[in-house]
Amino acid sequence: MEVQSATQLTAKKCLPCEGGVEACSLDFSSQQLNALPEWQLSEDGKSIARVWKLKNFVQAVGLINTIAEVAEVDQHHPNLHLTDYRKVRVELTTHAIGGLSENDFILAAKIDSIARVVGL
């Protein structure tokens, strides 16, 4: 796998992952995040996350619902957290392999596109 731009990632579709593949290395994940600078790599290198603080509860729930629609189309589902009534945290990992896969970076790029469209 090679490092890709956010545009390249957004153009892709997540592929089903049932396990049996290696998780992305810490080095690769760090390099790939250069294309997704708002995302943070977890300390153990097994997930990435991004946080938004929105104007109000309705806007936060709207963002979650839009992310859910895109995630459902790609069949790659993030952990979505709503706290403090307007703070949204999205966490991506590929559970079947216990770490990050290309799917996580694809969905992160698509979520970034969503955020830009809604003005975040």
GROMACS .gro file of N, CA and C in nm:
model
  360
    1MET      N    1   0.084  -0.117   0.000
    1MET     CA    2   0.000   0.000   0.000
    1MET      C    3   0.089   0.124   0.000
    2GLU      N    4   0.049   0.225  -0.076
    2GLU     CA    5   0.126   0.347  -0.082
    2GLU      C    6   0.046   0.464  -0.025
    3VAL      N    7   0.116   0.564   0.023
    3VAL     CA    8   0.053   0.684   0.078
    3VAL      C    9  -0.021   0.755  -0.036
    4GLN      N   10  -0.143   0.801  -0.007
    4GLN     CA   11  -0.228   0.864  -0.108
    4GLN      C   12  -0.273   1.001  -0.061
    5SER      N   13  -0.311   1.085  -0.155
    5SER     CA   14  -0.364   1.216  -0.122
    5SER      C   15  -0.508   1.200  -0.073
    6ALA      N   16  -0.559   1.304  -0.009
    6ALA     CA   17  -0.698   1.302   0.036
    6ALA      C   18  -0.793   1.285  -0.083
    7THR      N   19  -0.761   1.348  -0.195
    7THR     CA   20  -0.844   1.336  -0.315
    7THR      C   21  -0.847   1.192  -0.365
    8GLN      N   22  -0.731   1.127  -0.367
    8GLN     CA   23  -0.725   0.987  -0.410
    8GLN      C   24  -0.807   0.899  -0.317
    9LEU      N   25  -0.795   0.921  -0.187
    9LEU     CA   26  -0.869   0.841  -0.090
    9LEU      C   27  -1.019   0.861  -0.105
   10THR      N   28  -1.062   0.985  -0.122
   10THR     CA   29  -1.204   1.016  -0.133
   10THR      C   30  -1.267   0.948  -0.254
   11ALA      N   31  -1.191   0.930  -0.360
   11ALA     CA   32  -1.242   0.868  -0.483
   11ALA      C   33  -1.259   0.717  -0.471
   12LYS      N   34  -1.205   0.658  -0.366
   12LYS     CA   35  -1.211   0.512  -0.349
   12LYS      C   36  -1.334   0.471  -0.269
   13LYS      N   37  -1.363   0.342  -0.276
   13LYS     CA   38  -1.470   0.284  -0.195
   13LYS      C   39  -1.406   0.183  -0.100
   14CYS      N   40  -1.456   0.181   0.021
   14CYS     CA   41  -1.406   0.083   0.119
   14CYS      C   42  -1.436  -0.058   0.070
   15LEU      N   43  -1.342  -0.147   0.095
   15LEU     CA   44  -1.357  -0.287   0.058
   15LEU      C   45  -1.385  -0.369   0.183
   16PRO      N   46  -1.471  -0.470   0.172
   16PRO     CA   47  -1.499  -0.552   0.290
   16PRO      C   48  -1.371  -0.611   0.348
   17CYS      N   49  -1.362  -0.609   0.480
   17CYS     CA   50  -1.245  -0.665   0.548
   17CYS      C   51  -1.294  -0.765   0.652
   18GLU      N   52  -1.261  -0.889   0.629
   18GLU     CA   53  -1.300  -0.996   0.721
   18GLU      C   54  -1.181  -1.047   0.801
   19GLY      N   55  -1.072  -0.973   0.798
   19GLY     CA   56  -0.952  -1.017   0.866
   19GLY      C   57  -0.857  -1.083   0.768
   20GLY      N   58  -0.749  -1.137   0.820
   20GLY     CA   59  -0.654  -1.207   0.737
   20GLY      C   60  -0.557  -1.115   0.663
   21VAL      N   61  -0.563  -0.986   0.691
   21VAL     CA   62  -0.467  -0.892   0.632
   21VAL      C   63  -0.396  -0.819   0.745
   22GLU      N   64  -0.280  -0.770   0.715
   22GLU     CA   65  -0.201  -0.697   0.815
   22GLU      C   66  -0.259  -0.557   0.837
   23ALA      N   67  -0.260  -0.513   0.959
   23ALA     CA   68  -0.295  -0.375   0.989
   23ALA      C   69  -0.183  -0.284   0.939
   24CYS      N   70  -0.216  -0.160   0.910
   24CYS     CA   71  -0.115  -0.063   0.866
   24CYS      C   72  -0.011  -0.043   0.976
   25SER      N   73   0.112  -0.029   0.935
   25SER     CA   74   0.219  -0.004   1.032
   25SER      C   75   0.206   0.136   1.090
   26LEU      N   76   0.267   0.157   1.203
   26LEU     CA   77   0.269   0.288   1.266
   26LEU      C   78   0.335   0.390   1.173
   27ASP      N   79   0.442   0.352   1.106
   27ASP     CA   80   0.513   0.441   1.015
   27ASP      C   81   0.423   0.481   0.897
   28PHE      N   82   0.357   0.382   0.835
   28PHE     CA   83   0.269   0.411   0.723
   28PHE      C   84   0.154   0.501   0.768
   29SER      N   85   0.092   0.468   0.881
   29SER     CA   86  -0.021   0.546   0.930
   29SER      C   87   0.018   0.691   0.955
   30SER      N   88   0.133   0.712   1.013
   30SER     CA   89   0.182   0.848   1.038
   30SER      C   90   0.203   0.923   0.908
   31GLN      N   91   0.258   0.857   0.808
   31GLN     CA   92   0.279   0.920   0.678
   31GLN      C   93   0.146   0.950   0.609
   32GLN      N   94   0.052   0.856   0.615
   32GLN     CA   95  -0.077   0.876   0.550
   32GLN      C   96  -0.154   0.992   0.613
   33LEU      N   97  -0.136   1.011   0.742
   33LEU     CA   98  -0.207   1.120   0.810
   33LEU      C   99  -0.159   1.258   0.767
   34ASN      N  100  -0.046   1.266   0.697
   34ASN     CA  101  -0.004   1.395   0.642
   34ASN      C  102  -0.108   1.447   0.543
   35ALA      N  103  -0.180   1.357   0.477
   35ALA     CA  104  -0.287   1.396   0.385
   35ALA      C  105  -0.417   1.427   0.457
   36LEU      N  106  -0.424   1.392   0.584
   36LEU     CA  107  -0.545   1.410   0.666
   36LEU      C  108  -0.506   1.477   0.798
   37PRO      N  109  -0.458   1.601   0.792
   37PRO     CA  110  -0.392   1.662   0.908
   37PRO      C  111  -0.481   1.687   1.030
   38GLU      N  112  -0.611   1.684   1.015
   38GLU     CA  113  -0.700   1.706   1.129
   38GLU      C  114  -0.721   1.580   1.213
   39TRP      N  115  -0.678   1.466   1.162
   39TRP     CA  116  -0.696   1.339   1.231
   39TRP      C  117  -0.574   1.310   1.317
   40GLN      N  118  -0.600   1.249   1.431
   40GLN     CA  119  -0.493   1.215   1.526
   40GLN      C  120  -0.482   1.064   1.539
   41LEU      N  121  -0.360   1.016   1.540
   41LEU     CA  122  -0.332   0.875   1.557
   41LEU      C  123  -0.331   0.843   1.706
   42SER      N  124  -0.395   0.734   1.744
   42SER     CA  125  -0.394   0.693   1.884
   42SER      C  126  -0.253   0.652   1.925
   43GLU      N  127  -0.228   0.651   2.055
   43GLU     CA  128  -0.095   0.615   2.106
   43GLU      C  129  -0.052   0.476   2.063
   44ASP      N  130  -0.147   0.384   2.057
   44ASP     CA  131  -0.112   0.247   2.017
   44ASP      C  132  -0.111   0.228   1.865
   45GLY      N  133  -0.146   0.333   1.790
   45GLY     CA  134  -0.143   0.326   1.644
   45GLY      C  135  -0.254   0.243   1.582
   46LYS      N  136  -0.358   0.210   1.661
   46LYS     CA  137  -0.463   0.122   1.612
   46LYS      C  138  -0.589   0.195   1.567
   47SER      N  139  -0.593   0.326   1.587
   47SER     CA  140  -0.711   0.402   1.545
   47SER      C  141  -0.672   0.547   1.517
   48ILE      N  142  -0.761   0.614   1.445
   48ILE     CA  143  -0.747   0.758   1.422
   48ILE      C  144  -0.876   0.825   1.466
   49ALA      N  145  -0.867   0.951   1.504
   49ALA     CA  146  -0.985   1.022   1.552
   49ALA      C  147  -0.978   1.169   1.515
   50ARG      N  148  -1.095   1.229   1.506
   50ARG     CA  149  -1.107   1.372   1.482
   50ARG      C  150  -1.223   1.424   1.565
   51VAL      N  151  -1.211   1.549   1.610
   51VAL     CA  152  -1.313   1.611   1.695
   51VAL      C  153  -1.357   1.743   1.633
   52TRP      N  154  -1.487   1.769   1.640
   52TRP     CA  155  -1.544   1.898   1.600
   52TRP      C  156  -1.625   1.953   1.717
   53LYS      N  157  -1.619   2.082   1.737
   53LYS     CA  158  -1.708   2.150   1.831
   53LYS      C  159  -1.800   2.236   1.747
   54LEU      N  160  -1.927   2.197   1.742
   54LEU     CA  161  -2.022   2.262   1.654
   54LEU      C  162  -2.099   2.373   1.726
   55LYS      N  163  -2.180   2.445   1.652
   55LYS     CA  164  -2.252   2.559   1.709
   55LYS      C  165  -2.360   2.518   1.808
   56ASN      N  166  -2.427   2.404   1.779
   56ASN     CA  167  -2.536   2.363   1.865
   56ASN      C  168  -2.562   2.213   1.849
   57PHE      N  169  -2.656   2.164   1.928
   57PHE     CA  170  -2.691   2.023   1.929
   57PHE      C  171  -2.742   1.975   1.794
   58VAL      N  172  -2.829   2.052   1.732
   58VAL     CA  173  -2.889   2.012   1.604
   58VAL      C  174  -2.781   1.999   1.497
   59GLN      N  175  -2.686   2.090   1.492
   59GLN     CA  176  -2.579   2.082   1.395
   59GLN      C  177  -2.491   1.959   1.421
   60ALA      N  178  -2.466   1.930   1.548
   60ALA     CA  179  -2.384   1.813   1.584
   60ALA      C  180  -2.453   1.683   1.540
   61VAL      N  181  -2.580   1.672   1.568
   61VAL     CA  182  -2.655   1.552   1.529
   61VAL      C  183  -2.663   1.543   1.377
   62GLY      N  184  -2.677   1.656   1.311
   62GLY     CA  185  -2.679   1.657   1.164
   62GLY      C  186  -2.549   1.603   1.106
   63LEU      N  187  -2.436   1.643   1.164
   63LEU     CA  188  -2.307   1.593   1.118
   63LEU      C  189  -2.299   1.441   1.140
   64ILE      N  190  -2.340   1.395   1.255
   64ILE     CA  191  -2.338   1.251   1.283
   64ILE      C  192  -2.425   1.176   1.182
   65ASN      N  193  -2.544   1.227   1.154
   65ASN     CA  194  -2.633   1.159   1.060
   65ASN      C  195  -2.573   1.155   0.919
   66THR      N  196  -2.510   1.261   0.877
   66THR     CA  197  -2.448   1.265   0.745
   66THR      C  198  -2.332   1.167   0.737
   67ILE      N  199  -2.250   1.163   0.842
   67ILE     CA  200  -2.139   1.066   0.848
   67ILE      C  201  -2.196   0.924   0.843
   68ALA      N  202  -2.303   0.900   0.916
   68ALA     CA  203  -2.364   0.766   0.919
   68ALA      C  204  -2.409   0.723   0.780
   69GLU      N  205  -2.464   0.813   0.703
   69GLU     CA  206  -2.510   0.779   0.566
   69GLU      C  207  -2.392   0.739   0.478
   70VAL      N  208  -2.284   0.815   0.483
   70VAL     CA  209  -2.166   0.783   0.402
   70VAL      C  210  -2.103   0.652   0.449
   71ALA      N  211  -2.095   0.633   0.578
   71ALA     CA  212  -2.037   0.510   0.633
   71ALA      C  213  -2.119   0.388   0.592
   72GLU      N  214  -2.249   0.402   0.591
   72GLU     CA  215  -2.336   0.291   0.553
   72GLU      C  216  -2.317   0.254   0.406
   73VAL      N  217  -2.302   0.354   0.320
   73VAL     CA  218  -2.279   0.326   0.178
   73VAL      C  219  -2.151   0.247   0.160
   74ASP      N  220  -2.045   0.284   0.232
   74ASP     CA  221  -1.916   0.214   0.220
   74ASP      C  222  -1.907   0.091   0.310
   75GLN      N  223  -2.006   0.069   0.393
   75GLN     CA  224  -2.007  -0.046   0.485
   75GLN      C  225  -1.881  -0.050   0.573
   76HIS      N  226  -1.842   0.068   0.618
   76HIS     CA  227  -1.730   0.079   0.713
   76HIS      C  228  -1.776   0.178   0.819
   77HIS      N  229  -1.795   0.130   0.939
   77HIS     CA  230  -1.868   0.207   1.041
   77HIS      C  231  -1.777   0.259   1.151
   78PRO      N  232  -1.775   0.392   1.168
   78PRO     CA  233  -1.692   0.451   1.273
   78PRO      C  234  -1.762   0.447   1.408
   79ASN      N  235  -1.684   0.471   1.511
   79ASN     CA  236  -1.741   0.497   1.642
   79ASN      C  237  -1.772   0.647   1.645
   80LEU      N  238  -1.895   0.680   1.675
   80LEU     CA  239  -1.940   0.820   1.678
   80LEU      C  240  -1.977   0.857   1.821
   81HIS      N  241  -1.924   0.969   1.869
   81HIS     CA  242  -1.948   1.012   2.006
   81HIS      C  243  -1.999   1.156   2.005
   82LEU      N  244  -2.108   1.181   2.077
   82LEU     CA  245  -2.160   1.315   2.096
   82LEU      C  246  -2.154   1.346   2.246
   83THR      N  247  -2.076   1.446   2.282
   83THR     CA  248  -2.063   1.485   2.422
   83THR      C  249  -2.080   1.635   2.434
   84ASP      N  250  -2.107   1.681   2.554
   84ASP     CA  251  -2.125   1.823   2.581
   84ASP      C  252  -2.222   1.887   2.483
   85TYR      N  253  -2.319   1.816   2.440
   85TYR     CA  254  -2.431   1.852   2.352
   85TYR      C  255  -2.394   1.902   2.213
   86ARG      N  256  -2.265   1.931   2.187
   86ARG     CA  257  -2.228   1.980   2.054
   86ARG      C  258  -2.087   1.941   2.010
   87LYS      N  259  -2.026   1.852   2.084
   87LYS     CA  260  -1.891   1.807   2.052
   87LYS      C  261  -1.899   1.667   1.991
   88VAL      N  262  -1.852   1.654   1.868
   88VAL     CA  263  -1.858   1.527   1.796
   88VAL      C  264  -1.716   1.472   1.781
   89ARG      N  265  -1.699   1.347   1.821
   89ARG     CA  266  -1.571   1.278   1.804
   89ARG      C  267  -1.597   1.155   1.717
   90VAL      N  268  -1.518   1.142   1.612
   90VAL     CA  269  -1.527   1.027   1.523
   90VAL      C  270  -1.398   0.947   1.538
   91GLU      N  271  -1.413   0.819   1.560
   91GLU     CA  272  -1.297   0.730   1.576
   91GLU      C  273  -1.308   0.618   1.473
   92LEU      N  274  -1.199   0.594   1.402
   92LEU     CA  275  -1.195   0.491   1.299
   92LEU      C  276  -1.091   0.386   1.330
   93THR      N  277  -1.127   0.261   1.312
   93THR     CA  278  -1.039   0.146   1.323
   93THR      C  279  -1.104   0.032   1.247
   94THR      N  280  -1.029  -0.066   1.210
   94THR     CA  281  -1.085  -0.184   1.144
   94THR      C  282  -1.083  -0.298   1.246
   95HIS      N  283  -1.197  -0.322   1.305
   95HIS     CA  284  -1.207  -0.418   1.415
   95HIS      C  285  -1.161  -0.557   1.375
   96ALA      N  286  -1.188  -0.598   1.251
   96ALA     CA  287  -1.155  -0.734   1.207
   96ALA      C  288  -1.005  -0.763   1.209
   97ILE      N  289  -0.924  -0.657   1.202
   97ILE     CA  290  -0.778  -0.678   1.204
   97ILE      C  291  -0.712  -0.616   1.327
   98GLY      N  292  -0.792  -0.553   1.412
   98GLY     CA  293  -0.738  -0.495   1.534
   98GLY      C  294  -0.644  -0.378   1.511
   99GLY      N  295  -0.672  -0.301   1.408
   99GLY     CA  296  -0.588  -0.186   1.376
   99GLY      C  297  -0.641  -0.110   1.256
  100LEU      N  298  -0.555  -0.032   1.195
  100LEU     CA  299  -0.595   0.052   1.083
  100LEU      C  300  -0.577  -0.020   0.950
  101SER      N  301  -0.672   0.004   0.860
  101SER     CA  302  -0.664  -0.044   0.723
  101SER      C  303  -0.685   0.075   0.630
  102GLU      N  304  -0.667   0.052   0.502
  102GLU     CA  305  -0.691   0.159   0.405
  102GLU      C  306  -0.833   0.214   0.419
  103ASN      N  307  -0.929   0.128   0.453
  103ASN     CA  308  -1.067   0.173   0.469
  103ASN      C  309  -1.080   0.289   0.568
  104ASP      N  310  -1.003   0.285   0.674
  104ASP     CA  311  -1.011   0.392   0.775
  104ASP      C  312  -0.968   0.526   0.716
  105PHE      N  313  -0.866   0.524   0.635
  105PHE     CA  314  -0.818   0.648   0.573
  105PHE      C  315  -0.913   0.696   0.464
  106ILE      N  316  -0.972   0.601   0.391
  106ILE     CA  317  -1.073   0.637   0.289
  106ILE      C  318  -1.190   0.707   0.356
  107LEU      N  319  -1.243   0.646   0.461
  107LEU     CA  320  -1.359   0.705   0.528
  107LEU      C  321  -1.323   0.838   0.595
  108ALA      N  322  -1.204   0.849   0.651
  108ALA     CA  323  -1.161   0.976   0.711
  108ALA      C  324  -1.160   1.087   0.605
  109ALA      N  325  -1.110   1.056   0.486
  109ALA     CA  326  -1.107   1.156   0.378
  109ALA      C  327  -1.248   1.195   0.337
  110LYS      N  328  -1.337   1.098   0.331
  110LYS     CA  329  -1.477   1.127   0.295
  110LYS      C  330  -1.544   1.211   0.403
  111ILE      N  331  -1.515   1.182   0.529
  111ILE     CA  332  -1.571   1.261   0.639
  111ILE      C  333  -1.518   1.404   0.634
  112ASP      N  334  -1.391   1.421   0.603
  112ASP     CA  335  -1.336   1.556   0.587
  112ASP      C  336  -1.410   1.631   0.477
  113SER      N  337  -1.442   1.564   0.367
  113SER     CA  338  -1.517   1.627   0.258
  113SER      C  339  -1.656   1.670   0.305
  114ILE      N  340  -1.720   1.585   0.381
  114ILE     CA  341  -1.852   1.618   0.437
  114ILE      C  342  -1.841   1.744   0.523
  115ALA      N  343  -1.741   1.746   0.609
  115ALA     CA  344  -1.724   1.859   0.699
  115ALA      C  345  -1.704   1.989   0.622
  116ARG      N  346  -1.627   1.983   0.514
  116ARG     CA  347  -1.606   2.104   0.432
  116ARG      C  348  -1.736   2.150   0.368
  117VAL      N  349  -1.816   2.056   0.320
  117VAL     CA  350  -1.943   2.090   0.254
  117VAL      C  351  -2.037   2.161   0.351
  118VAL      N  352  -2.039   2.119   0.476
  118VAL     CA  353  -2.128   2.182   0.573
  118VAL      C  354  -2.062   2.302   0.644
  119GLY      N  355  -1.944   2.339   0.597
  119GLY     CA  356  -1.881   2.460   0.647
  119GLY      C  357  -1.799   2.445   0.773
  120LEU      N  358  -1.750   2.325   0.800
  120LEU     CA  359  -1.670   2.304   0.921
  120LEU      C  360  -1.521   2.306   0.888
   0.00000   0.00000   0.00000
